[in-house]
mmCIF file of C-alpha atoms and ligand atoms in Angstrom:
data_model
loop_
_atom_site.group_PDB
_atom_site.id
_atom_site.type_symbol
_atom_site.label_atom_id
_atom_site.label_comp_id
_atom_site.label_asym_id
_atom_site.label_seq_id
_atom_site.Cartn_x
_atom_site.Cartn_y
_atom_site.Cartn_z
ATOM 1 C CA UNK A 1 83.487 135.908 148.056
ATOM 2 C CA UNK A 2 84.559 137.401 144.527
ATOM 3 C CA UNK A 3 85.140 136.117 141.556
ATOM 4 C CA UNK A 4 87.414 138.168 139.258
ATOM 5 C CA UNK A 5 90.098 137.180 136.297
ATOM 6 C CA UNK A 6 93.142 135.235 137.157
ATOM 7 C CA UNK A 7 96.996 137.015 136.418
ATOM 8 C CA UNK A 8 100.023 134.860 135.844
ATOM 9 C CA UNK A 9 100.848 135.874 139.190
ATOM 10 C CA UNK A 10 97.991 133.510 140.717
ATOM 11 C CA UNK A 11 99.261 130.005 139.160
ATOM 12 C CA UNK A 12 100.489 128.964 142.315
ATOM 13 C CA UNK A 13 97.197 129.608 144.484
ATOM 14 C CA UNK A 14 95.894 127.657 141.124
ATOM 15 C CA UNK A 15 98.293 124.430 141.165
ATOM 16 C CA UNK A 16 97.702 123.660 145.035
ATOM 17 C CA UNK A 17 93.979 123.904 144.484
ATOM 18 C CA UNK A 18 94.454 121.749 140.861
ATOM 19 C CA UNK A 19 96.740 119.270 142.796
ATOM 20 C CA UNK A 20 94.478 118.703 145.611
ATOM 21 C CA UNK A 21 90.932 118.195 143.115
ATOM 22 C CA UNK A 22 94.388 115.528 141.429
ATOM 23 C CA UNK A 23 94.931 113.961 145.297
ATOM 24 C CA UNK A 24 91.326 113.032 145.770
ATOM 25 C CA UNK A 25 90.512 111.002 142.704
ATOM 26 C CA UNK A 26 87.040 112.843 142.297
ATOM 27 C CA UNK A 27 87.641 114.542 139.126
ATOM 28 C CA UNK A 28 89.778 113.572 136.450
ATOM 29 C CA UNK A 29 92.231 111.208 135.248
ATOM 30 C CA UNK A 30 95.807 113.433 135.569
ATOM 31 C CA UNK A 31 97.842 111.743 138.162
ATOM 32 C CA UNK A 32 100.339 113.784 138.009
ATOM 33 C CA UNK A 33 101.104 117.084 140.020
ATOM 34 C CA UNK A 34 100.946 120.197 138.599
ATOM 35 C CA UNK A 35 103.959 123.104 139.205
ATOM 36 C CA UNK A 36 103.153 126.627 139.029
ATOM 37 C CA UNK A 37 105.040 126.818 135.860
ATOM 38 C CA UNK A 38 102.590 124.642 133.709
ATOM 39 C CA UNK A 39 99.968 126.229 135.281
ATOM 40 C CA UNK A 40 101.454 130.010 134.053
ATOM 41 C CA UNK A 41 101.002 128.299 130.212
ATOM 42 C CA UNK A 42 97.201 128.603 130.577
ATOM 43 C CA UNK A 43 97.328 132.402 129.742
ATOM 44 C CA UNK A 44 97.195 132.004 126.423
ATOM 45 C CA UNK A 45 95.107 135.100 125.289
ATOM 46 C CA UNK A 46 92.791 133.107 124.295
ATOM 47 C CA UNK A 47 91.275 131.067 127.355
ATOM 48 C CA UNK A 48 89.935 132.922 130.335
ATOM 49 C CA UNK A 49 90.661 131.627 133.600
ATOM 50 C CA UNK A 50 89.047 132.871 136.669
ATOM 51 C CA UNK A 51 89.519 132.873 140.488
ATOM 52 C CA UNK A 52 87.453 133.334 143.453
ATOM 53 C CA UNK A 53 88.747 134.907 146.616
ATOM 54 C CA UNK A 54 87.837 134.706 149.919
ATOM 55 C CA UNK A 55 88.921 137.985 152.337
ATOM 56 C CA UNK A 56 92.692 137.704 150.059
ATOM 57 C CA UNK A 57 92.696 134.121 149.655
ATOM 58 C CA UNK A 58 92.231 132.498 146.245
ATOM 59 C CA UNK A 59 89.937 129.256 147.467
ATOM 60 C CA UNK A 60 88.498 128.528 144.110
ATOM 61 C CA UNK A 61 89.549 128.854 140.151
ATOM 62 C CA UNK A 62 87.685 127.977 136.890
ATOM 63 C CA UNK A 63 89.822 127.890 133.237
ATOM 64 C CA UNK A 64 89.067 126.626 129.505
ATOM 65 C CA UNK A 65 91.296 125.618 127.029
ATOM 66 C CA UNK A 66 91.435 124.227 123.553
ATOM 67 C CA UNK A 67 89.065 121.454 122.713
ATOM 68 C CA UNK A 68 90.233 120.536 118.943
ATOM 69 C CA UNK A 69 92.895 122.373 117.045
ATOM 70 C CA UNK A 70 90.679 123.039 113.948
ATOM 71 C CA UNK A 71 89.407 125.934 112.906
ATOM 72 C CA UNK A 72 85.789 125.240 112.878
ATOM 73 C CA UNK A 73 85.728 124.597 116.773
ATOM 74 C CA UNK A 74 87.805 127.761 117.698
ATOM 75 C CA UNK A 75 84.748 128.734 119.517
ATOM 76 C CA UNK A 76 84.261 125.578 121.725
ATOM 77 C CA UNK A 77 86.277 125.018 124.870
ATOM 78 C CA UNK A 78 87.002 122.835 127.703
ATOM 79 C CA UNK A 79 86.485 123.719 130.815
ATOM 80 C CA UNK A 80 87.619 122.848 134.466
ATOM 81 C CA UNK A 81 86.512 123.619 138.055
ATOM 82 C CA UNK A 82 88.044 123.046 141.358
ATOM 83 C CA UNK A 83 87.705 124.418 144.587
ATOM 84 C CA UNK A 84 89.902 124.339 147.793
ATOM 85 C CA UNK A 85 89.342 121.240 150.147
ATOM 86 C CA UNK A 86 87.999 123.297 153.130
ATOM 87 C CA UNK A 87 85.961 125.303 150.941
ATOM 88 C CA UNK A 88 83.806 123.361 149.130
ATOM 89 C CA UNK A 89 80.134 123.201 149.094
ATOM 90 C CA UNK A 90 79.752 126.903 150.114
ATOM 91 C CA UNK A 91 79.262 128.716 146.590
ATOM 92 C CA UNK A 92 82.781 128.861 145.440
ATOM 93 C CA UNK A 93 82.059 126.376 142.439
ATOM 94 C CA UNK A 94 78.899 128.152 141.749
ATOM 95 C CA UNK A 95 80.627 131.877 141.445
ATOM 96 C CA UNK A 96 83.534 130.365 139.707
ATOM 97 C CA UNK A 97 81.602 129.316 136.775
ATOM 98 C CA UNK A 98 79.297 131.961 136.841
ATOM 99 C CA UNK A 99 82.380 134.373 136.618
ATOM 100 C CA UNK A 100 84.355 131.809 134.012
ATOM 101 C CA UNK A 101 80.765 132.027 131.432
ATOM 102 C CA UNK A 102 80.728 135.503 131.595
ATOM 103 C CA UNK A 103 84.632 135.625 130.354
ATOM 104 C CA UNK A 104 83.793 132.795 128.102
ATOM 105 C CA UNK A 105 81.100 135.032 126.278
ATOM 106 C CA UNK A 106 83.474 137.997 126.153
ATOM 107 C CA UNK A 107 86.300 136.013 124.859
ATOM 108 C CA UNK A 108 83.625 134.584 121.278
ATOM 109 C CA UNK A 109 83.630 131.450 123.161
ATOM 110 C CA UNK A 110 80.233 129.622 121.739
ATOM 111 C CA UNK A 111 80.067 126.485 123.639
ATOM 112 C CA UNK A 112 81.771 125.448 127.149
ATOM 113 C CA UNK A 113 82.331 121.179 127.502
ATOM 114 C CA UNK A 114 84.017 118.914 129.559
ATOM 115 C CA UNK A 115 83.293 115.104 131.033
ATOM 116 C CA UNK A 116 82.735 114.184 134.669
ATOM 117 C CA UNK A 117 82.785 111.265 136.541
ATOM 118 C CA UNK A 118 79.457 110.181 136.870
ATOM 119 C CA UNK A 119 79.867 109.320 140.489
ATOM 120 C CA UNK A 120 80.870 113.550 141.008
ATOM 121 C CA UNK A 121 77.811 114.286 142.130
ATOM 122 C CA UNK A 122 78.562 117.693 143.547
ATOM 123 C CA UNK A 123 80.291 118.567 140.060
ATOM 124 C CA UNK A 124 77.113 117.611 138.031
ATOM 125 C CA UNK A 125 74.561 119.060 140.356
ATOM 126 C CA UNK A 126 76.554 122.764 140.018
ATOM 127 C CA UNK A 127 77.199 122.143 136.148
ATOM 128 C CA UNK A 128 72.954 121.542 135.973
ATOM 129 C CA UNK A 129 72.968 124.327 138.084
ATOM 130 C CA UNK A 130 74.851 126.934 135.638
ATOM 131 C CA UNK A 131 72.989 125.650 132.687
ATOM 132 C CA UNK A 132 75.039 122.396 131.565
ATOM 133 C CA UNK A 133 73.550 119.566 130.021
ATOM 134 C CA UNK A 134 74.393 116.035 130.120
ATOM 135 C CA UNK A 135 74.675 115.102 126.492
ATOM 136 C CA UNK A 136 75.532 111.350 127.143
ATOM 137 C CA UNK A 137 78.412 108.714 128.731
ATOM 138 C CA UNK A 138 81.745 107.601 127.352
ATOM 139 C CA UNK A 139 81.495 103.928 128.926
ATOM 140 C CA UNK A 140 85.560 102.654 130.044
ATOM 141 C CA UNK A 141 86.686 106.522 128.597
ATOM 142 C CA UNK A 142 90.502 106.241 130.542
ATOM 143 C CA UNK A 143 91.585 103.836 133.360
ATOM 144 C CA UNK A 144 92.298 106.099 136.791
ATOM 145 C CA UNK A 145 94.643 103.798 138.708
ATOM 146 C CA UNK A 146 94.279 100.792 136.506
ATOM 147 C CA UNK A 147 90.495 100.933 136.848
ATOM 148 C CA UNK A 148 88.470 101.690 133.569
ATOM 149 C CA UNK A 149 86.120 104.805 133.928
ATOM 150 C CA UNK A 150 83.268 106.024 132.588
ATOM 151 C CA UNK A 151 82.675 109.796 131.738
ATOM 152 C CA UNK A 152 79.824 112.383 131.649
ATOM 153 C CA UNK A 153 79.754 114.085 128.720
ATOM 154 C CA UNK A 154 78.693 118.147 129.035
ATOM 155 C CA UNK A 155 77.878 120.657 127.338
ATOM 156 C CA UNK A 156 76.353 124.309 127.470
ATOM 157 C CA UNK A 157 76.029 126.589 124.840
ATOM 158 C CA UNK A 158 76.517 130.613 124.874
ATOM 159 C CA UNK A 159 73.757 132.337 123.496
ATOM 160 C CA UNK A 160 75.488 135.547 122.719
ATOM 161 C CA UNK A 161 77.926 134.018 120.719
ATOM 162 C CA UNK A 162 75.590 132.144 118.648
ATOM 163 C CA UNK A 163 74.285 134.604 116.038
ATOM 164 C CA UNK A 164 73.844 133.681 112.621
HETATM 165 C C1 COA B 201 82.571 120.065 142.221
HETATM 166 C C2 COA B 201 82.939 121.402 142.870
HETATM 167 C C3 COA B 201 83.660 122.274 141.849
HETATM 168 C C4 COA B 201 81.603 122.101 143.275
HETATM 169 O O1 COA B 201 81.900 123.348 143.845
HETATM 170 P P1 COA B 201 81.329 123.744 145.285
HETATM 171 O O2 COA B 201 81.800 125.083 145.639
HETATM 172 O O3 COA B 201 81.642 122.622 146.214
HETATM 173 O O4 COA B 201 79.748 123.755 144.979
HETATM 174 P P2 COA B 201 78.721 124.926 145.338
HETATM 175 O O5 COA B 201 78.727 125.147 146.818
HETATM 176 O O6 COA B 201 78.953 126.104 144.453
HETATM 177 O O7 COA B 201 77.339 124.216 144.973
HETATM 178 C C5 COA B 201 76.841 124.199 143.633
HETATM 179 C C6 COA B 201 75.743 123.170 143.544
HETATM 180 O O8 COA B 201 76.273 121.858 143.769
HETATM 181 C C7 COA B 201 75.637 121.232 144.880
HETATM 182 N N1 COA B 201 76.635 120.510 145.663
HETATM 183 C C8 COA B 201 77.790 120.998 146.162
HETATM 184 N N2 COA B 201 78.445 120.034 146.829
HETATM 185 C C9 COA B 201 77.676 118.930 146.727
HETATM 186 C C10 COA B 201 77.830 117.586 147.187
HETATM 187 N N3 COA B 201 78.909 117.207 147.884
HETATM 188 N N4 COA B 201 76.860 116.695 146.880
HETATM 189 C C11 COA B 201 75.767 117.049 146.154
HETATM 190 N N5 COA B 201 75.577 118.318 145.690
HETATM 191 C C12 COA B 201 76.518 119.226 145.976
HETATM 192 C C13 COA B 201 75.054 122.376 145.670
HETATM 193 O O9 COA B 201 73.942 121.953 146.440
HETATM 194 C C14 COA B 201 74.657 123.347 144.593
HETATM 195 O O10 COA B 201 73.455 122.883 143.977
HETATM 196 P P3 COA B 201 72.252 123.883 143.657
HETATM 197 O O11 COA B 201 72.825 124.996 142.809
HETATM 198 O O12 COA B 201 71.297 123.011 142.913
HETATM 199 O O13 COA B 201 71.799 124.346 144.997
HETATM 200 C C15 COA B 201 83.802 121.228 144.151
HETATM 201 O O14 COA B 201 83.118 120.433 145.075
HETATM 202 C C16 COA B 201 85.168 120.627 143.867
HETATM 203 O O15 COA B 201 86.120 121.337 143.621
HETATM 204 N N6 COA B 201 85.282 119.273 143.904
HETATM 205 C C17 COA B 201 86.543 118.604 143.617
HETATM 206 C C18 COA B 201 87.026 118.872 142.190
HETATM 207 C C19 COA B 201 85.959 118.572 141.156
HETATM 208 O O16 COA B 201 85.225 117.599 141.279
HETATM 209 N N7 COA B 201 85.890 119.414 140.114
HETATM 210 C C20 COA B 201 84.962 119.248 139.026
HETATM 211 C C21 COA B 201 85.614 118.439 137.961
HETATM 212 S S1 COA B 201 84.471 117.999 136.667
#
C-alpha cells in the first residue's frame, strides 16, 4: 500500500470510490453521483488530495477543500475520506489521512475539519486515531433521504502551521 499525491489524471479512480462511500448512506448527505469531471475541479492549487494504491490500483483517496471563503480561515479546511468497498478496514483510511496531513502541513493548512455521522463508527475511530477530536454534535444538521441527521463535529489542528 502507498499513499502518494493525486494528478488530474486519477479523478475517475476518485469518483467510483466517492460514488460508492454516496451509494451506502454511511457518510454524508450528497445524493447525487459524482462524474470524473467535477471531481478534476478539486485541483485547485490550493487543496491537496491524496490517493492510496494497492499493486496499481487506486483503492483509497483523501482531499480538503475550502471551509469559509474569508480570509481569516484560509488556513482551515475540510476534509473527506473514502475508501473502496472491498478494501476497507485494512489500513487504507489510516495511510490516506496520514498521507493527506502531511500535504495539509506543506500546503500552510492550520487546521483539518469535517462532520461525521455519529453512527460511522469506523470513520470516528480512524479520525481519533490520526489525532481528530470530537468538538461537539450538530443535532437534525441535513435530512439524508427525508430523515433529519445529526453530525459529528471534528477537528485537528497542525502544529507546524501554528506559529505565532
Ligand atoms: C471510514 C473509512 C474511511 C475508514 O477507513 P478504513 O481503511 O476502513 O480504516 P482503517 O483500516 O485504516 O482503520 C482505521 C481505524 O478505524 C478502525 N475501524 C476500521 N473499520 C472499522 C469498523 N467497521 N468499525 C469500527 N472500527 C473500525 C480500525 O480498527 C482502526 O482503528 P485503530 O487505529 O484504533 O486501530 C472507510 O471505512 C470508508 O471509506 N467508509 C465509507 C466512507 C466513509 O465513511 N468515509 C468517512 C466519511 S466522514
Amino acid at each position: 500500500m502507498r499513499a502518494r499525491a493525486a494528478v488530474r489524471g486519477d479523478a475517475a479512480a476518485i469518483a467510483a470510490i466517492y460514488n460508492q462511500g454516496i451509494e451506502d448512506r454511511v457518510a454524508t448527505f450528497e445524493t447525487r453521483p459524482r462524474s470524473p469531471e467535477d471531481i478534476r475541479a478539486w485541483f485547485d492549487g490550493a487543496h491537496p488530495v491524496v490517493v492510496v494504491e494497492q499493486g496499481n490500483r487506486i483503492i483509497a483517496f483523501a482531499s480538503t477543500s475550502t471551509y469559509r471563503p474569508r480570509e481569516c480561515y484560509a488556513g482551515i479546511a475540510e476534509f473527506s475520506v473514502y475508501v473502496a468497498r472491498e478494501g476497507r478496514g485494512r489500513g487504507a483510511g489510516r495511510a490516506a489521512m496520514e498521507a493527506l496531513i502531511r500535504e495539509a502541513e506543506r500546503a500552510g493548512i492550520w487546521k483539518l475539519v469535517s462532520r461525521v455521522f455519529p453512527e460511522n463508527t469506523a470513520s470516528l475511530r480512524l479520525l481519533r486515531s490520526v489525532g481528530f477530536r470530537e468538538v461537539g454534535t450538530y443535532e437534525k444538521h441535513a435530512r439524508l433521504d427525508g430523515v433529519w441527521r445529526d453530525v459529528v463535529i471534528v477537528e485537528r489542528l497542525i502544529p507546524a502551521n501554528l506559529t505565532p
